[in-house]
Amino acid sequence: MNSKNSFLGDLSDRSYDDAIAFHGHSCPGLAIGYQAALYAKELLNLEYSEDEDVVVITETDSCTVDSIQTVLGCTAGKGNLFVNNWGKNAFTFYNRKTGKAVRLMMSPDVIQNPEADAVRQKVMSGTATPEDMKRHKELSAQRVQNILTTAPSQIFEVKEPQIPVPEKAKIFSNIICSVCQESVGVARCIEKDGQTVCQFCASKM
Ligand SMILES: [Zn+2]
Ligand SMILES: [Zn+2]
């Protein structure tokens, strides 16, 4: 295996290359998420979260999220990553050890480029020529460079979190769904017609 693309490196010092290795490609969204994660790390004295000490709530489900997972160890499986599809480049980070938190909102005027927007429109709508595709790649790589070389304080506005830190992940016991007879976490079951059933079966009743 190519060692550059492995996750064997120092967890406390994950690089943008590590984010690319996890995400699959470099793109402006990944760069934005990377800068957000580094900024949060600095502002809240965060370390890579092997458990649930760091929590993040994102307000977008874009490429940005994968950098945050890479750098801070907030992952879907540990329950310290909450991804919302609200279309905002906003990220709330919590340090459970200190109780401190920040919400980073990307400024609307960050590194705007009307040409890049126009070319992206063509690519998205399937009307891009080969030249457009080439230009799109160039502009995208340029934007990544711009984002990575801009101070995070120029990219994000630091705001107060909108909600308190989410509860720690709980481990629930399982029961058998009375319809499908499959084992299911009791806290995720629904009482319906006097029976305790899984969500799928409840949706069919
Ligand atoms: Zn991407
Ligand atoms: Zn069921």
XYZ file of N, CA and C and ligand atoms in Angstrom:
617
model
N 0.840 -1.199 0.000
C 0.000 0.000 0.000
C 0.876 1.251 0.000
N 0.446 2.252 -0.719
C 1.161 3.527 -0.739
C 1.048 4.179 0.632
N 2.206 4.390 1.291
C 2.156 4.883 2.668
C 1.547 6.275 2.747
N 1.659 7.051 1.649
C 1.084 8.392 1.627
C -0.438 8.330 1.776
N -1.003 7.230 1.289
C -2.460 7.119 1.338
C -2.958 6.254 2.484
N -2.105 5.974 3.445
C -2.566 5.175 4.574
C -2.836 6.078 5.767
N -3.562 5.570 6.716
C -3.889 6.338 7.910
C -3.002 5.942 9.081
N -1.750 5.555 8.777
C -0.877 5.104 9.849
C -0.138 6.258 10.521
N -0.270 7.447 9.958
C 0.461 8.600 10.482
C -0.047 9.058 11.833
N 0.584 10.126 12.320
C 0.254 10.703 13.619
C -1.188 11.236 13.617
N -1.992 10.716 14.511
C -3.400 11.137 14.554
C -3.550 12.614 14.908
N -2.589 13.137 15.661
C -2.717 14.511 16.126
C -2.325 15.514 15.045
N -1.837 14.995 13.924
C -1.319 15.906 12.917
C -1.748 15.486 11.521
N -3.031 15.314 11.343
C -3.556 14.909 10.045
C -3.452 16.061 9.048
N -2.953 15.749 7.866
C -2.705 16.785 6.857
C -3.838 16.834 5.825
N -3.743 17.813 4.927
C -4.712 17.889 3.834
C -4.603 16.652 2.943
N -3.396 16.117 2.778
C -3.225 14.872 2.010
C -3.978 13.712 2.665
N -3.985 13.678 3.986
C -4.757 12.639 4.675
C -6.246 12.790 4.357
N -6.698 14.054 4.309
C -8.115 14.306 3.987
C -8.420 13.828 2.572
N -7.489 14.078 1.635
C -7.686 13.612 0.249
C -7.748 12.081 0.223
N -6.844 11.443 1.001
C -6.817 9.974 1.017
C -8.154 9.414 1.503
N -8.762 10.093 2.470
C -10.050 9.633 3.003
C -11.185 9.947 2.034
N -11.169 11.157 1.466
C -12.283 11.661 0.658
C -12.267 11.118 -0.767
N -11.066 10.918 -1.315
C -10.972 10.410 -2.670
C -10.480 11.412 -3.689
N -10.646 12.698 -3.423
C -10.121 13.724 -4.334
C -9.941 15.028 -3.567
N -9.218 15.955 -4.200
C -9.085 17.304 -3.637
C -10.141 18.189 -4.274
N -10.787 19.021 -3.480
C -11.807 19.930 -4.023
C -11.978 21.100 -3.052
N -12.588 22.205 -3.524
C -12.755 23.366 -2.646
C -13.492 23.040 -1.340
N -14.490 22.189 -1.414
C -15.240 21.836 -0.204
C -14.340 21.169 0.828
N -13.491 20.263 0.348
C -12.577 19.564 1.251
C -11.629 20.566 1.911
N -11.163 21.550 1.115
C -10.249 22.575 1.641
C -10.951 23.447 2.684
N -12.207 23.790 2.432
C -12.971 24.607 3.396
C -13.136 23.844 4.715
N -13.504 22.574 4.613
C -13.670 21.756 5.822
C -12.356 21.604 6.569
N -11.271 21.488 5.817
C -9.955 21.342 6.430
C -9.603 22.590 7.242
N -9.825 23.759 6.644
C -9.530 25.011 7.346
C -10.443 25.190 8.562
N -11.694 24.789 8.422
C -12.624 24.881 9.563
C -12.129 24.014 10.716
N -11.689 22.800 10.379
C -11.214 21.873 11.415
C -9.962 22.412 12.100
N -9.029 22.960 11.304
C -7.799 23.510 11.896
C -8.104 24.707 12.799
N -9.032 25.540 12.339
C -9.394 26.738 13.109
C -10.040 26.330 14.439
N -10.935 25.366 14.369
C -11.600 24.884 15.588
C -10.587 24.273 16.548
N -9.636 23.559 15.983
C -8.584 22.927 16.776
C -7.840 23.986 17.586
N -7.530 25.087 16.905
C -6.792 26.181 17.534
C -7.663 26.909 18.571
N -8.892 27.252 18.183
C -9.756 28.052 19.061
C -10.162 27.305 20.323
N -10.353 25.991 20.197
C -10.890 25.213 21.327
C -9.857 24.271 21.945
N -8.608 24.370 21.496
C -7.570 23.449 21.983
C -7.964 21.993 21.804
N -8.416 21.675 20.612
C -8.884 20.312 20.370
C -7.726 19.406 19.987
N -7.887 18.137 20.344
C -6.985 17.105 19.842
C -7.824 16.113 19.064
N -7.179 15.294 18.272
C -7.888 14.246 17.554
C -8.731 13.433 18.544
N -9.994 13.251 18.224
C -10.924 12.646 19.170
C -10.978 11.129 19.010
N -10.222 10.429 19.873
C -10.257 8.969 19.794
C -11.576 8.448 20.354
N -12.151 9.209 21.289
C -13.477 8.860 21.793
C -14.466 9.955 21.385
N -15.194 10.468 22.356
C -16.222 11.451 21.990
C -15.947 12.831 22.566
N -14.677 13.142 22.822
C -14.364 14.429 23.447
C -14.668 15.616 22.543
N -14.522 15.401 21.255
C -14.843 16.456 20.295
C -16.157 16.079 19.611
N -17.051 17.058 19.498
C -18.327 16.835 18.817
C -18.479 17.915 17.763
N -19.008 17.550 16.607
C -19.285 18.569 15.593
C -20.685 18.385 15.022
N -21.314 19.531 14.808
C -22.592 19.554 14.092
C -22.352 20.348 12.813
N -22.555 19.731 11.663
C -22.395 20.462 10.410
C -23.772 20.854 9.879
N -23.808 21.954 9.143
C -25.072 22.417 8.570
C -25.077 22.221 7.058
N -24.160 21.372 6.602
C -24.101 20.977 5.192
C -23.671 19.521 5.154
N -24.048 18.843 4.074
C -23.597 17.447 3.921
C -22.576 17.348 2.790
N -21.850 18.453 2.560
C -20.925 18.506 1.421
C -19.583 17.838 1.734
N -18.661 17.944 0.775
C -17.303 17.411 0.889
C -16.590 17.904 2.158
N -16.970 19.083 2.645
C -16.363 19.680 3.841
C -16.302 18.698 5.018
N -17.358 17.899 5.141
C -17.504 17.013 6.303
C -16.355 15.998 6.405
N -15.848 15.577 5.256
C -14.825 14.529 5.279
C -13.487 15.018 5.846
N -13.178 16.294 5.655
C -11.961 16.830 6.272
C -12.101 16.867 7.782
N -13.278 17.237 8.234
C -13.517 17.333 9.675
C -13.380 15.949 10.312
N -13.899 14.939 9.627
C -13.751 13.568 10.138
C -12.274 13.181 10.203
N -11.538 13.543 9.147
C -10.124 13.163 9.072
C -9.287 13.850 10.148
N -9.469 15.159 10.282
C -8.592 15.938 11.167
C -8.957 15.765 12.635
N -10.252 15.716 12.929
C -10.672 15.743 14.334
C -11.182 14.408 14.868
N -11.343 13.434 13.984
C -11.811 12.138 14.469
C -13.266 12.137 14.895
N -14.036 13.096 14.379
C -15.483 13.058 14.588
C -16.030 12.153 13.497
N -16.657 11.085 13.875
C -17.093 10.116 12.865
C -18.537 9.707 13.087
N -19.144 9.221 12.014
C -20.535 8.770 12.097
C -20.669 7.651 13.124
N -19.693 6.756 13.156
C -19.792 5.585 14.023
C -19.670 5.893 15.503
N -18.909 6.907 15.857
C -18.720 7.217 17.280
C -19.839 8.083 17.834
N -20.677 8.598 16.958
C -21.787 9.431 17.427
C -21.356 10.828 17.827
N -20.178 11.272 17.363
C -19.772 12.658 17.659
C -19.719 13.510 16.399
N -20.469 13.058 15.388
C -20.606 13.812 14.140
C -22.087 13.857 13.773
N -22.627 15.055 13.666
C -24.035 15.215 13.302
C -24.101 16.038 12.023
N -24.515 15.397 10.950
C -24.519 16.045 9.640
C -25.938 16.459 9.271
N -26.131 17.754 9.050
C -27.420 18.254 8.586
C -27.294 18.747 7.157
N -28.367 18.613 6.404
C -28.355 19.038 5.009
C -29.117 20.352 4.883
N -28.570 21.406 5.481
C -29.260 22.693 5.518
C -28.650 23.701 4.544
N -27.645 23.274 3.787
C -27.087 24.148 2.759
C -26.288 25.329 3.268
N -25.788 25.257 4.509
C -24.954 26.342 5.030
C -23.560 25.819 5.317
N -22.543 26.585 4.938
C -21.182 26.230 5.309
C -20.937 26.688 6.742
N -21.595 26.029 7.660
C -21.497 26.368 9.085
C -21.235 25.088 9.864
N -20.356 25.214 10.861
C -19.913 24.039 11.618
C -19.792 24.424 13.089
N -20.472 23.686 13.952
C -20.344 23.955 15.380
C -19.484 22.862 16.005
N -18.415 23.290 16.661
C -17.473 22.360 17.302
C -17.608 22.495 18.814
N -17.546 21.377 19.506
C -17.623 21.359 20.965
C -16.412 20.624 21.523
N -15.852 21.162 22.599
C -14.821 20.459 23.355
C -15.475 19.995 24.664
N -15.757 18.709 24.765
C -16.453 18.200 25.958
C -15.612 18.339 27.218
N -14.280 18.321 27.054
C -13.404 18.409 28.227
C -13.496 19.771 28.888
N -13.553 20.839 28.071
C -13.547 22.195 28.623
C -14.929 22.829 28.632
N -15.867 22.231 27.889
C -17.206 22.813 27.780
C -17.273 23.990 26.807
N -16.165 24.267 26.135
C -16.157 25.393 25.188
C -16.644 24.951 23.809
N -17.221 25.909 23.086
C -17.747 25.595 21.754
C -17.722 26.827 20.870
N -17.630 26.609 19.572
C -17.749 27.715 18.607
C -18.556 27.256 17.398
N -19.218 28.223 16.790
C -19.872 27.952 15.505
C -19.140 28.770 14.455
N -18.558 28.080 13.484
C -17.830 28.758 12.409
C -18.733 28.857 11.188
N -18.981 30.105 10.766
C -19.837 30.348 9.601
C -18.968 30.942 8.507
N -18.937 30.298 7.367
C -18.119 30.824 6.275
C -18.678 32.156 5.803
N -17.800 33.148 5.666
C -18.239 34.467 5.225
C -18.734 34.390 3.779
N -19.788 35.145 3.452
C -20.377 35.028 2.112
C -19.457 35.509 0.991
N -18.522 36.372 1.326
C -17.693 36.963 0.263
C -16.325 36.300 0.142
N -16.193 35.079 0.677
C -14.882 34.427 0.660
C -14.515 33.966 -0.750
N -13.423 34.491 -1.246
C -12.804 34.009 -2.479
C -13.853 33.733 -3.562
N -14.631 34.773 -3.859
C -15.633 34.650 -4.914
C -14.950 34.704 -6.265
N -15.459 33.945 -7.210
C -14.915 33.978 -8.563
C -16.048 33.711 -9.547
N -16.576 34.790 -10.162
C -17.723 34.639 -11.070
C -17.427 33.681 -12.218
N -16.176 33.683 -12.707
C -15.848 32.769 -13.820
C -15.992 31.318 -13.356
N -15.468 31.046 -12.152
C -15.552 29.676 -11.629
C -17.011 29.255 -11.459
N -17.847 30.179 -10.986
C -19.263 29.861 -10.796
C -19.938 29.552 -12.129
N -19.608 30.357 -13.154
C -20.215 30.166 -14.475
C -19.806 28.827 -15.078
N -18.515 28.497 -14.956
C -18.045 27.223 -15.516
C -18.659 26.049 -14.754
N -18.760 26.196 -13.421
C -19.340 25.112 -12.626
C -20.789 24.862 -13.027
N -21.522 25.955 -13.278
C -22.910 25.835 -13.734
C -22.993 24.948 -14.980
N -22.082 25.209 -15.930
C -22.072 24.433 -17.182
C -21.769 22.967 -16.895
N -20.779 22.728 -16.011
C -20.407 21.345 -15.694
C -21.587 20.615 -15.055
N -22.249 21.302 -14.102
C -23.378 20.700 -13.387
C -24.540 20.393 -14.327
N -24.770 21.279 -15.305
C -25.935 21.095 -16.184
C -25.610 20.230 -17.397
N -24.371 19.736 -17.455
C -24.006 18.825 -18.535
C -23.774 19.503 -19.873
N -23.615 20.834 -19.875
C -23.420 21.546 -21.142
C -21.965 21.984 -21.333
N -21.077 21.488 -20.488
C -19.677 21.919 -20.563
C -18.960 21.284 -21.752
N -18.170 22.086 -22.447
C -17.310 21.578 -23.514
C -16.036 21.015 -22.867
N -15.222 20.284 -23.627
C -13.958 19.799 -23.055
C -13.099 20.944 -22.511
N -13.150 22.103 -23.195
C -12.373 23.263 -22.704
C -12.928 23.743 -21.359
N -14.263 23.755 -21.264
C -14.894 24.150 -19.997
C -14.453 23.214 -18.871
N -14.418 21.920 -19.172
C -14.028 20.930 -18.165
C -12.602 21.189 -17.683
N -11.743 21.500 -18.644
C -10.340 21.758 -18.329
C -10.243 23.003 -17.444
N -10.975 24.043 -17.840
C -10.968 25.299 -17.086
C -11.532 25.080 -15.673
N -12.576 24.267 -15.602
C -13.195 23.962 -14.310
C -12.172 23.339 -13.366
N -11.398 22.401 -13.888
C -10.366 21.742 -13.074
C -9.316 22.726 -12.606
N -8.882 23.592 -13.542
C -7.868 24.596 -13.200
C -8.366 25.527 -12.103
N -9.584 26.036 -12.314
C -10.135 27.009 -11.360
C -10.372 26.369 -9.994
N -10.779 25.110 -10.027
C -11.033 24.389 -8.788
C -9.726 24.194 -8.006
N -8.672 23.827 -8.726
C -7.365 23.642 -8.077
C -6.851 24.972 -7.521
N -7.121 26.044 -8.280
C -6.718 27.385 -7.843
C -7.467 27.775 -6.563
N -8.756 27.460 -6.549
C -9.579 27.799 -5.385
C -9.109 27.027 -4.151
N -8.771 25.759 -4.354
C -8.239 24.959 -3.244
C -6.989 25.629 -2.687
N -6.077 26.035 -3.582
C -4.844 26.698 -3.160
C -5.149 27.973 -2.382
N -6.095 28.770 -2.922
C -6.475 30.022 -2.254
C -7.007 29.770 -0.847
N -7.855 28.785 -0.738
C -8.466 28.494 0.569
C -7.397 28.036 1.564
N -6.510 27.157 1.082
C -5.505 26.593 1.996
C -4.452 27.618 2.409
N -4.312 28.691 1.627
C -3.293 29.693 1.965
C -3.903 30.958 2.576
N -5.212 30.930 2.818
C -5.867 32.061 3.478
C -6.017 31.744 4.963
N -5.772 32.723 5.811
C -5.929 32.483 7.253
C -7.389 32.137 7.545
N -7.634 31.105 8.351
C -9.014 30.724 8.653
C -9.854 31.880 9.215
N -9.192 32.793 9.913
C -9.947 33.925 10.479
C -10.494 34.835 9.377
N -9.919 34.730 8.166
C -10.427 35.496 7.020
C -11.561 34.751 6.319
N -11.676 33.469 6.603
C -12.670 32.645 5.907
C -13.952 32.515 6.733
N -13.775 32.388 8.053
C -14.926 32.093 8.909
C -15.198 33.195 9.918
N -16.476 33.385 10.152
C -16.905 34.243 11.242
C -17.111 33.326 12.452
N -16.589 33.742 13.607
C -16.733 32.928 14.810
C -17.993 33.352 15.541
N -18.934 32.418 15.688
C -20.214 32.746 16.328
C -20.460 31.839 17.528
N -21.494 32.194 18.273
C -21.897 31.371 19.418
C -22.640 30.144 18.900
N -22.469 28.990 19.539
C -23.238 27.815 19.120
C -24.737 28.057 19.292
N -25.531 27.454 18.434
C -26.982 27.654 18.503
C -27.645 26.720 19.503
N -27.010 25.578 19.759
C -27.573 24.624 20.724
C -26.458 24.072 21.616
N -26.831 23.600 22.824
C -25.821 22.994 23.702
C -25.271 21.697 23.116
N -24.204 21.228 23.692
C -23.568 20.006 23.185
C -24.551 18.827 23.231
N -24.625 18.055 22.150
C -25.523 16.891 22.145
C -25.098 15.861 23.199
N -26.061 15.073 23.637
C -25.781 14.025 24.630
C -24.804 13.001 24.083
N -24.092 12.360 24.989
C -23.183 11.283 24.583
C -23.977 10.116 24.003
N -23.312 9.395 23.109
C -23.954 8.222 22.515
C -24.287 7.223 23.611
N -25.461 6.615 23.509
C -25.858 5.618 24.511
C -25.851 4.246 23.875
N -25.620 3.263 24.709
C -25.697 1.892 24.218
C -26.977 1.280 24.785
N -27.820 0.805 23.890
C -29.123 0.285 24.303
C -29.147 -1.237 24.205
N -30.033 -1.839 24.997
C -30.231 -3.279 24.842
C -31.152 -3.524 23.651
N -31.121 -4.739 23.165
C -31.928 -5.108 22.002
C -33.148 -5.919 22.399
N -34.197 -5.816 21.607
C -35.334 -6.722 21.747
C -35.676 -7.262 20.351
N -36.641 -8.177 20.305
C -37.040 -8.744 19.014
C -38.290 -8.009 18.536
N -38.253 -7.477 17.330
C -39.416 -6.814 16.731
C -40.534 -7.838 16.594
N -41.741 -7.475 17.031
C -42.802 -8.485 17.024
C -43.366 -8.756 15.631
N -42.971 -7.989 14.641
C -43.434 -8.275 13.272
C -42.376 -9.074 12.488
N -41.164 -8.495 12.334
C -40.156 -9.161 11.487
C -39.293 -10.147 12.278
N -39.412 -10.136 13.604
C -38.640 -11.049 14.471
C -37.152 -10.797 14.402
N -36.736 -9.610 13.961
C -35.316 -9.287 13.947
C -34.949 -8.520 15.214
N -33.694 -8.669 15.628
C -33.192 -7.992 16.813
C -33.021 -6.503 16.519
N -33.474 -5.638 17.442
C -33.448 -4.202 17.202
C -33.258 -3.466 18.534
N -32.488 -2.359 18.486
C -32.257 -1.555 19.684
C -33.576 -1.029 20.242
N -33.794 -1.272 21.523
C -35.111 -0.994 22.113
C -35.461 0.495 22.035
N -34.463 1.366 22.157
C -34.746 2.795 22.146
C -35.141 3.304 20.765
N -34.886 2.497 19.739
C -35.233 2.910 18.372
C -36.547 2.284 17.911
N -37.201 1.521 18.810
C -38.462 0.864 18.458
C -39.637 1.823 18.615
N -40.744 1.434 18.019
C -41.960 2.230 18.085
C -43.088 1.342 18.600
N -43.896 1.901 19.505
C -45.074 1.173 19.989
C -46.209 1.402 18.998
N -46.713 0.317 18.429
C -47.806 0.482 17.469
C -48.809 -0.664 17.655
N -50.081 -0.312 17.768
C -51.157 -1.306 17.983
C -50.789 -2.270 19.106
N -50.215 -1.728 20.174
C -49.891 -2.549 21.327
C -48.667 -3.428 21.131
N -47.949 -3.258 20.023
C -46.762 -4.069 19.781
C -45.525 -3.173 19.738
N -44.383 -3.744 20.090
C -43.119 -3.014 19.961
C -42.470 -3.466 18.666
N -42.365 -2.537 17.723
C -41.879 -2.927 16.393
C -40.728 -2.025 15.950
N -39.939 -2.516 14.982
C -38.837 -1.722 14.435
C -39.405 -0.631 13.534
N -38.589 0.335 13.184
C -39.075 1.488 12.420
C -39.577 1.074 11.039
N -38.889 0.118 10.434
C -39.315 -0.316 9.103
C -40.706 -0.938 9.169
N -40.899 -1.843 10.131
C -42.210 -2.500 10.249
C -43.280 -1.479 10.615
N -42.932 -0.515 11.480
C -43.895 0.517 11.870
C -44.351 1.296 10.640
N -43.406 1.536 9.711
C -43.748 2.317 8.517
C -44.668 1.550 7.585
N -44.724 0.229 7.749
C -45.573 -0.613 6.875
C -46.934 -0.902 7.501
N -47.099 -0.505 8.775
C -48.354 -0.870 9.462
C -49.472 0.136 9.227
Zn -15.054 16.664 -2.862
Zn -39.497 -5.282 12.314
